[in-house]
Structure formats: structure tokens, C-alpha cells
PDB file of C-alpha atoms in Angstrom:
ATOM      1  CA  UNK A1141      40.134 117.330 198.307  1.00 50.00           C
ATOM      2  CA  UNK A1142      43.039 118.516 200.232  1.00 56.00           C
ATOM      3  CA  UNK A1143      45.729 115.222 199.995  1.00 61.00           C
ATOM      4  CA  UNK A1144      46.764 112.528 202.381  1.00 66.00           C
ATOM      5  CA  UNK A1145      48.911 114.280 204.825  1.00 80.00           C
ATOM      6  CA  UNK A1146      51.672 111.170 204.093  1.00 91.00           C
ATOM      7  CA  UNK A1147      52.051 112.126 199.801  1.00 94.00           C
ATOM      8  CA  UNK A1148      53.514 115.544 200.773  1.00 94.00           C
ATOM      9  CA  UNK A1149      56.834 113.368 203.164  1.00 96.00           C
ATOM     10  CA  UNK A1150      56.796 110.338 201.211  1.00 97.00           C
ATOM     11  CA  UNK A1151      57.033 112.598 197.842  1.00 97.00           C
ATOM     12  CA  UNK A1152      59.685 114.509 200.038  1.00 97.00           C
ATOM     13  CA  UNK A1153      61.822 111.088 200.677  1.00 98.00           C
ATOM     14  CA  UNK A1154      61.311 109.870 197.263  1.00 98.00           C
ATOM     15  CA  UNK A1155      62.994 113.058 195.815  1.00 98.00           C
ATOM     16  CA  UNK A1156      65.946 112.385 198.395  1.00 98.00           C
ATOM     17  CA  UNK A1157      66.567 108.712 197.833  1.00 98.00           C
ATOM     18  CA  UNK A1158      66.347 109.421 193.847  1.00 98.00           C
ATOM     19  CA  UNK A1159      69.005 112.498 194.349  1.00 98.00           C
ATOM     20  CA  UNK A1160      70.788 110.304 196.731  1.00 97.00           C
ATOM     21  CA  UNK A1161      71.366 108.032 194.793  1.00 97.00           C
ATOM     22  CA  UNK A1162      71.758 109.655 191.329  1.00 97.00           C
ATOM     23  CA  UNK A1163      75.466 110.465 193.377  1.00 96.00           C
ATOM     24  CA  UNK A1164      76.162 107.931 193.849  1.00 96.00           C
ATOM     25  CA  UNK A1165      76.184 105.814 190.630  1.00 95.00           C
ATOM     26  CA  UNK A1166      78.886 108.722 189.199  1.00 91.00           C
ATOM     27  CA  UNK A1167      80.836 107.462 192.318  1.00 91.00           C
ATOM     28  CA  UNK A1168      83.975 104.375 191.869  1.00 85.00           C
ATOM     29  CA  UNK A1169      84.618 104.545 195.853  1.00 90.00           C
ATOM     30  CA  UNK A1170      83.485 100.864 196.314  1.00 90.00           C
ATOM     31  CA  UNK A1171      81.236 102.001 199.342  1.00 94.00           C
ATOM     32  CA  UNK A1172      78.783 104.208 197.287  1.00 93.00           C
ATOM     33  CA  UNK A1173      78.039 101.012 195.980  1.00 91.00           C
ATOM     34  CA  UNK A1174      76.988  99.572 199.332  1.00 94.00           C
ATOM     35  CA  UNK A1175      75.345 102.296 199.263  1.00 96.00           C
ATOM     36  CA  UNK A1176      73.322 102.335 196.644  1.00 96.00           C
ATOM     37  CA  UNK A1177      72.221  98.612 197.748  1.00 96.00           C
ATOM     38  CA  UNK A1178      70.579 100.874 200.229  1.00 97.00           C
ATOM     39  CA  UNK A1179      69.498 103.530 198.274  1.00 97.00           C
ATOM     40  CA  UNK A1180      68.574 102.290 194.393  1.00 97.00           C
ATOM     41  CA  UNK A1181      65.947  99.573 195.774  1.00 97.00           C
ATOM     42  CA  UNK A1182      64.565 102.744 198.007  1.00 98.00           C
ATOM     43  CA  UNK A1183      63.523 104.363 195.030  1.00 98.00           C
ATOM     44  CA  UNK A1184      60.022 102.591 193.592  1.00 98.00           C
ATOM     45  CA  UNK A1185      58.123 101.774 196.717  1.00 98.00           C
ATOM     46  CA  UNK A1186      58.656 104.887 198.450  1.00 98.00           C
ATOM     47  CA  UNK A1187      56.848 107.147 194.948  1.00 98.00           C
ATOM     48  CA  UNK A1188      54.223 103.359 194.170  1.00 98.00           C
ATOM     49  CA  UNK A1189      53.373 104.509 199.064  1.00 98.00           C
ATOM     50  CA  UNK A1190      53.028 108.135 197.666  1.00 97.00           C
ATOM     51  CA  UNK A1191      50.730 106.450 194.668  1.00 98.00           C
ATOM     52  CA  UNK A1192      48.988 104.818 196.183  1.00 97.00           C
ATOM     53  CA  UNK A1193      48.116 107.072 198.886  1.00 96.00           C
ATOM     54  CA  UNK A1194      46.833 110.039 196.760  1.00 96.00           C
ATOM     55  CA  UNK A1195      43.196 109.166 195.486  1.00 95.00           C
ATOM     56  CA  UNK A1196      44.284 110.414 192.986  1.00 96.00           C
ATOM     57  CA  UNK A1197      44.953 107.354 192.266  1.00 95.00           C
ATOM     58  CA  UNK A1198      42.840 104.801 192.189  1.00 94.00           C
ATOM     59  CA  UNK A1199      40.213 106.945 190.782  1.00 95.00           C
ATOM     60  CA  UNK A1200      42.618 107.599 187.377  1.00 97.00           C
ATOM     61  CA  UNK A1201      42.362 105.685 184.456  1.00 96.00           C
ATOM     62  CA  UNK A1202      45.916 105.102 184.085  1.00 98.00           C
ATOM     63  CA  UNK A1203      46.408 104.026 187.879  1.00 97.00           C
ATOM     64  CA  UNK A1204      46.396 100.436 186.982  1.00 97.00           C
ATOM     65  CA  UNK A1205      48.890 100.701 184.491  1.00 98.00           C
ATOM     66  CA  UNK A1206      51.421 103.312 186.586  1.00 98.00           C
ATOM     67  CA  UNK A1207      51.119 100.511 190.104  1.00 98.00           C
ATOM     68  CA  UNK A1208      52.437  98.055 187.744  1.00 98.00           C
ATOM     69  CA  UNK A1209      54.929 100.001 185.649  1.00 98.00           C
ATOM     70  CA  UNK A1210      56.471 100.914 188.918  1.00 98.00           C
ATOM     71  CA  UNK A1211      56.221  96.531 190.825  1.00 98.00           C
ATOM     72  CA  UNK A1212      58.219  96.019 187.208  1.00 98.00           C
ATOM     73  CA  UNK A1213      60.859  98.850 187.597  1.00 98.00           C
ATOM     74  CA  UNK A1214      61.208  97.725 191.459  1.00 98.00           C
ATOM     75  CA  UNK A1215      61.986  94.082 189.971  1.00 98.00           C
ATOM     76  CA  UNK A1216      64.818  96.191 187.612  1.00 98.00           C
ATOM     77  CA  UNK A1217      66.239  98.318 189.494  1.00 97.00           C
ATOM     78  CA  UNK A1218      67.274  95.442 191.768  1.00 97.00           C
ATOM     79  CA  UNK A1219      67.738  93.102 188.914  1.00 97.00           C
ATOM     80  CA  UNK A1220      70.652  95.570 187.491  1.00 95.00           C
ATOM     81  CA  UNK A1221      72.633  95.946 191.126  1.00 93.00           C
ATOM     82  CA  UNK A1222      74.398  92.847 189.955  1.00 93.00           C
ATOM     83  CA  UNK A1223      76.665  92.387 187.033  1.00 90.00           C
ATOM     84  CA  UNK A1224      75.939  90.330 184.307  1.00 92.00           C
ATOM     85  CA  UNK A1225      74.762  89.048 180.915  1.00 93.00           C
ATOM     86  CA  UNK A1226      72.084  87.004 183.603  1.00 95.00           C
ATOM     87  CA  UNK A1227      71.293  90.501 185.793  1.00 96.00           C
ATOM     88  CA  UNK A1228      71.406  92.701 182.731  1.00 96.00           C
ATOM     89  CA  UNK A1229      68.517  90.248 181.017  1.00 96.00           C
ATOM     90  CA  UNK A1230      66.435  89.861 184.090  1.00 97.00           C
ATOM     91  CA  UNK A1231      66.057  94.040 184.364  1.00 97.00           C
ATOM     92  CA  UNK A1232      65.741  94.282 180.874  1.00 97.00           C
ATOM     93  CA  UNK A1233      62.820  91.512 180.594  1.00 97.00           C
ATOM     94  CA  UNK A1234      61.294  92.914 184.266  1.00 98.00           C
ATOM     95  CA  UNK A1235      61.390  97.156 182.264  1.00 98.00           C
ATOM     96  CA  UNK A1236      60.008  95.648 179.177  1.00 98.00           C
ATOM     97  CA  UNK A1237      56.964  94.525 181.382  1.00 98.00           C
ATOM     98  CA  UNK A1238      56.462  97.967 182.324  1.00 98.00           C
ATOM     99  CA  UNK A1239      57.175  99.877 179.627  1.00 98.00           C
ATOM    100  CA  UNK A1240      54.127  97.469 177.712  1.00 98.00           C
ATOM    101  CA  UNK A1241      51.938  98.002 181.069  1.00 98.00           C
ATOM    102  CA  UNK A1242      52.685 101.924 180.263  1.00 98.00           C
ATOM    103  CA  UNK A1243      51.864 101.544 176.731  1.00 98.00           C
ATOM    104  CA  UNK A1244      48.998 100.057 177.636  1.00 97.00           C
ATOM    105  CA  UNK A1245      48.082 102.643 179.455  1.00 97.00           C
ATOM    106  CA  UNK A1246      48.657 105.052 177.158  1.00 98.00           C
ATOM    107  CA  UNK A1247      47.045 103.427 173.784  1.00 96.00           C
ATOM    108  CA  UNK A1248      43.417 103.638 176.049  1.00 94.00           C
ATOM    109  CA  UNK A1249      43.932 107.289 175.980  1.00 95.00           C
ATOM    110  CA  UNK A1250      46.538 108.082 172.404  1.00 94.00           C
ATOM    111  CA  UNK A1251      45.115 110.585 170.000  1.00 91.00           C
ATOM    112  CA  UNK A1252      45.238 109.704 166.428  1.00 85.00           C
ATOM    113  CA  UNK A1253      47.464 109.042 164.659  1.00 90.00           C
ATOM    114  CA  UNK A1254      50.816 108.942 166.890  1.00 94.00           C
ATOM    115  CA  UNK A1255      53.628 109.225 164.766  1.00 94.00           C
ATOM    116  CA  UNK A1256      51.961 111.451 162.586  1.00 93.00           C
ATOM    117  CA  UNK A1257      52.404 114.743 165.621  1.00 94.00           C
ATOM    118  CA  UNK A1258      56.220 115.829 165.790  1.00 95.00           C
ATOM    119  CA  UNK A1259      56.709 113.801 169.536  1.00 96.00           C
ATOM    120  CA  UNK A1260      55.758 110.412 167.257  1.00 96.00           C
ATOM    121  CA  UNK A1261      57.746 111.652 164.484  1.00 96.00           C
ATOM    122  CA  UNK A1262      61.078 112.458 167.033  1.00 96.00           C
ATOM    123  CA  UNK A1263      60.996 109.575 168.641  1.00 97.00           C
ATOM    124  CA  UNK A1264      61.010 107.306 166.151  1.00 97.00           C
ATOM    125  CA  UNK A1265      64.017 109.023 165.106  1.00 97.00           C
ATOM    126  CA  UNK A1266      65.319 108.747 167.525  1.00 96.00           C
ATOM    127  CA  UNK A1267      65.136 104.760 167.815  1.00 97.00           C
ATOM    128  CA  UNK A1268      66.564 104.913 164.081  1.00 97.00           C
ATOM    129  CA  UNK A1269      69.443 106.153 165.730  1.00 96.00           C
ATOM    130  CA  UNK A1270      70.519 105.094 167.913  1.00 96.00           C
ATOM    131  CA  UNK A1271      68.461 101.419 168.207  1.00 97.00           C
ATOM    132  CA  UNK A1272      70.481  99.335 165.875  1.00 97.00           C
ATOM    133  CA  UNK A1273      73.463 100.543 166.811  1.00 97.00           C
ATOM    134  CA  UNK A1274      73.259  99.632 170.285  1.00 97.00           C
ATOM    135  CA  UNK A1275      71.943  96.059 169.155  1.00 97.00           C
ATOM    136  CA  UNK A1276      74.753  95.285 166.918  1.00 97.00           C
ATOM    137  CA  UNK A1277      76.917  97.037 170.578  1.00 97.00           C
ATOM    138  CA  UNK A1278      75.194  94.981 172.526  1.00 97.00           C
ATOM    139  CA  UNK A1279      74.777  91.552 170.427  1.00 97.00           C
ATOM    140  CA  UNK A1280      79.448  92.112 170.438  1.00 96.00           C
ATOM    141  CA  UNK A1281      79.028  92.023 173.683  1.00 94.00           C
ATOM    142  CA  UNK A1282      77.564  88.248 174.115  1.00 95.00           C
ATOM    143  CA  UNK A1283      74.895  88.309 170.995  1.00 95.00           C
ATOM    144  CA  UNK A1284      72.242  86.940 173.014  1.00 94.00           C
ATOM    145  CA  UNK A1285      71.716  90.669 174.000  1.00 96.00           C
ATOM    146  CA  UNK A1286      71.207  91.797 171.212  1.00 96.00           C
ATOM    147  CA  UNK A1287      67.662  91.339 169.710  1.00 96.00           C
ATOM    148  CA  UNK A1288      66.880  92.365 173.223  1.00 96.00           C
ATOM    149  CA  UNK A1289      68.327  95.468 172.923  1.00 97.00           C
ATOM    150  CA  UNK A1290      66.485  96.176 169.794  1.00 97.00           C
ATOM    151  CA  UNK A1291      62.959  94.790 170.847  1.00 97.00           C
ATOM    152  CA  UNK A1292      62.914  97.260 174.547  1.00 98.00           C
ATOM    153  CA  UNK A1293      64.432 100.085 172.115  1.00 98.00           C
ATOM    154  CA  UNK A1294      61.784  99.986 170.150  1.00 98.00           C
ATOM    155  CA  UNK A1295      59.807  99.028 173.484  1.00 98.00           C
ATOM    156  CA  UNK A1296      59.898 102.553 175.096  1.00 98.00           C
ATOM    157  CA  UNK A1297      60.409 104.328 171.940  1.00 98.00           C
ATOM    158  CA  UNK A1298      56.264 102.979 171.471  1.00 98.00           C
ATOM    159  CA  UNK A1299      55.371 104.023 175.157  1.00 98.00           C
ATOM    160  CA  UNK A1300      57.343 107.889 174.978  1.00 98.00           C
ATOM    161  CA  UNK A1301      55.929 108.287 171.752  1.00 98.00           C
ATOM    162  CA  UNK A1302      51.660 106.948 173.557  1.00 98.00           C
ATOM    163  CA  UNK A1303      52.897 109.560 176.357  1.00 98.00           C
ATOM    164  CA  UNK A1304      52.714 112.065 174.195  1.00 97.00           C
ATOM    165  CA  UNK A1305      50.141 112.759 172.797  1.00 96.00           C
ATOM    166  CA  UNK A1306      47.652 111.231 174.680  1.00 97.00           C
ATOM    167  CA  UNK A1307      44.165 112.075 173.508  1.00 96.00           C
ATOM    168  CA  UNK A1308      42.188 115.798 173.820  1.00 95.00           C
ATOM    169  CA  UNK A1309      40.334 114.471 176.957  1.00 94.00           C
ATOM    170  CA  UNK A1310      42.994 113.713 179.426  1.00 96.00           C
ATOM    171  CA  UNK A1311      43.578 117.006 181.413  1.00 97.00           C
ATOM    172  CA  UNK A1312      45.845 119.220 179.640  1.00 97.00           C
ATOM    173  CA  UNK A1313      48.151 118.533 183.439  1.00 97.00           C
ATOM    174  CA  UNK A1314      48.587 115.478 182.798  1.00 98.00           C
ATOM    175  CA  UNK A1315      49.232 115.480 179.253  1.00 97.00           C
ATOM    176  CA  UNK A1316      52.518 117.963 179.803  1.00 98.00           C
ATOM    177  CA  UNK A1317      53.295 115.004 183.201  1.00 98.00           C
ATOM    178  CA  UNK A1318      53.170 111.890 180.965  1.00 98.00           C
ATOM    179  CA  UNK A1319      55.091 113.430 177.815  1.00 98.00           C
ATOM    180  CA  UNK A1320      57.861 114.600 179.789  1.00 98.00           C
ATOM    181  CA  UNK A1321      57.957 111.410 181.656  1.00 98.00           C
ATOM    182  CA  UNK A1322      57.897 110.002 178.544  1.00 98.00           C
ATOM    183  CA  UNK A1323      61.123 111.835 176.723  1.00 98.00           C
ATOM    184  CA  UNK A1324      62.677 111.628 180.057  1.00 98.00           C
ATOM    185  CA  UNK A1325      62.729 107.581 180.351  1.00 98.00           C
ATOM    186  CA  UNK A1326      63.549 107.419 176.646  1.00 98.00           C
ATOM    187  CA  UNK A1327      66.898 109.602 177.073  1.00 98.00           C
ATOM    188  CA  UNK A1328      67.870 107.874 180.257  1.00 98.00           C
ATOM    189  CA  UNK A1329      67.234 104.478 179.029  1.00 97.00           C
ATOM    190  CA  UNK A1330      69.788 105.600 175.473  1.00 97.00           C
ATOM    191  CA  UNK A1331      72.167 107.056 177.712  1.00 97.00           C
ATOM    192  CA  UNK A1332      72.600 102.812 179.619  1.00 96.00           C
ATOM    193  CA  UNK A1333      72.765 101.552 176.252  1.00 96.00           C
ATOM    194  CA  UNK A1334      75.397 103.962 174.873  1.00 97.00           C
ATOM    195  CA  UNK A1335      76.996 103.801 178.188  1.00 96.00           C
ATOM    196  CA  UNK A1336      76.914 100.016 178.541  1.00 94.00           C
ATOM    197  CA  UNK A1337      77.565  99.041 174.470  1.00 95.00           C
ATOM    198  CA  UNK A1338      78.822 102.219 172.802  1.00 95.00           C
ATOM    199  CA  UNK A1339      81.828 103.275 175.496  1.00 94.00           C
ATOM    200  CA  UNK A1340      84.206 101.094 176.578  1.00 90.00           C
ATOM    201  CA  UNK A1341      84.678 103.803 179.093  1.00 91.00           C
ATOM    202  CA  UNK A1342      82.220 105.849 179.721  1.00 92.00           C
ATOM    203  CA  UNK A1343      82.470 108.730 182.347  1.00 94.00           C
ATOM    204  CA  UNK A1344      80.532 108.386 185.971  1.00 90.00           C
ATOM    205  CA  UNK A1345      78.266 111.538 185.051  1.00 94.00           C
ATOM    206  CA  UNK A1346      76.978 109.293 182.244  1.00 97.00           C
ATOM    207  CA  UNK A1347      76.241 106.871 185.611  1.00 95.00           C
ATOM    208  CA  UNK A1348      75.064 110.231 187.480  1.00 97.00           C
ATOM    209  CA  UNK A1349      72.557 111.191 184.293  1.00 97.00           C
ATOM    210  CA  UNK A1350      70.986 107.672 184.047  1.00 97.00           C
ATOM    211  CA  UNK A1351      70.218 107.820 186.919  1.00 97.00           C
ATOM    212  CA  UNK A1352      68.697 111.602 187.153  1.00 98.00           C
ATOM    213  CA  UNK A1353      66.725 111.247 184.043  1.00 98.00           C
ATOM    214  CA  UNK A1354      65.620 107.626 184.924  1.00 98.00           C
ATOM    215  CA  UNK A1355      64.280 109.176 188.781  1.00 98.00           C
ATOM    216  CA  UNK A1356      62.141 112.212 186.887  1.00 98.00           C
ATOM    217  CA  UNK A1357      60.773 110.074 184.360  1.00 98.00           C
ATOM    218  CA  UNK A1358      58.837 107.569 186.888  1.00 98.00           C
ATOM    219  CA  UNK A1359      57.901 110.943 188.909  1.00 98.00           C
ATOM    220  CA  UNK A1360      56.916 112.119 185.870  1.00 98.00           C
ATOM    221  CA  UNK A1361      54.650 109.197 184.739  1.00 98.00           C
ATOM    222  CA  UNK A1362      53.840 108.981 187.501  1.00 98.00           C
ATOM    223  CA  UNK A1363      52.481 112.876 188.358  1.00 98.00           C
ATOM    224  CA  UNK A1364      51.042 112.672 184.829  1.00 98.00           C
ATOM    225  CA  UNK A1365      48.533 109.283 186.147  1.00 98.00           C
ATOM    226  CA  UNK A1366      47.546 111.183 189.070  1.00 98.00           C
ATOM    227  CA  UNK A1367      46.819 114.321 187.310  1.00 97.00           C
ATOM    228  CA  UNK A1368      44.133 112.406 184.597  1.00 97.00           C
ATOM    229  CA  UNK A1369      42.090 111.531 187.615  1.00 96.00           C
ATOM    230  CA  UNK A1370      38.568 113.081 186.975  1.00 92.00           C
ATOM    231  CA  UNK A1371      37.586 115.937 189.222  1.00 82.00           C
ATOM    232  CA  UNK A1372      36.172 114.163 193.452  1.00 68.00           C
ATOM    233  CA  UNK A1373      32.548 115.055 193.469  1.00 48.00           C
ATOM    234  CA  UNK A1374      33.564 114.727 197.434  1.00 46.00           C
TER     235      UNK A1374
END
């Protein structure tokens, strides 16, 4: 079955907006920040629109969790355009809801012994190495942030582990895209935490890396959900 004509233009638009926002994120020019008031809020609506017009999204067993996570990601993106503890907590809460939604979908289609697989073990090791350190750094900035950062780190770790260990009943193309998306999301949030809580003067490229891995992760998770859809009888 042919895809609707809007899918490809929307996907290309997402890639262009993501590239622009990634470049702007690394700039110290105030004009770049103002431009991001346009580019960053556009990311998830464009990706969600591409997902919505693709018939595979309605057939996919991961369709609903993906749509909820995309909405949560958009709310988180808006919140993190502002500075301060309140904005950060709002953004982190929104992204936590998104991670929980992704995780709920993956858990229903997971392989056995997730944490005993290479991806499960690697993500658990990454959490052990970085989660407590970033939580302590966050608590030093503001005590209210510490528990939240540790909880969020555990949640995104669980999401990435389950994304990388879907059951063999899920098509291999979907499993590959979803696994890569989960790891990219974990990398993005880890880099974000390092820049926020471990470095006093993070380099400009770090924010670019955060946005590049984030935009890639959201795309791959959406693509994985689409590829998980059963073949249409039409």
C-alpha cells in the first residue's frame, strides 16, 4: 500500500527543523535563542503529524504509546525553553510521562530477561555510573532536583533497555529502529544531565549533541512503531 503523499514532506520538514534547531542550540547569539522559540516547538508537532497521516501508525501495537509520548515530548520541549528550577521540573515531568508511555508499550512486547541481555546490561551499567553522580550534582544546585533526576534516569534507562529487547514476534526492522531510538534517547538525556549538573562551563557543542540525539531518538522510536504495524491486507 502506498503511503499518503504528506508523509514524505512532513518527514523531510522534521529533518530540516531538527537540523536547524541543533545548530541554533549551540549558538550563544541571543537571536539564536529567539529563533529556537520557533524551531523547537515545531519538532514534535511535525513528527506527530507525519506519524498520524501514516496508516501504519493506526495499525501499530505501539501506536498509542508513541502518540502519547510525542505529546509529552512537545510539552517538555516547551517547558525547557525557559530557565529555572520550576521550568526544569516541568520539562522533566513531561518527559518522564513520555518515557513511561514508551515503556508501557515496550513492556507488552518485550523479550524475556531484559536485564540479562547485552543492551539491558549496558544500560544498567550506564545508570550505575552516571545516575547517582548526576543526581548528587542536581541536588547541589537545588535539593528538590536530586530525587527527580535519579528517578528520571532510572525511567529512561528502563525504557532504553526494553526498547532494545522487543520480542521476536515484532518485525526485525521495528526492533532495530526501536533499539537505536532507545539508546539515542538515553544518550541525549545523559549528555543533558552532564551539561546541567556535572560541568561548570559546558562546551557549545554539547547542547548540539543533546538536540541531535534527541531528535534522532524521537524519529527512530516513531519509525520503529510504524514498522511494527502488521501488513495491510489492501
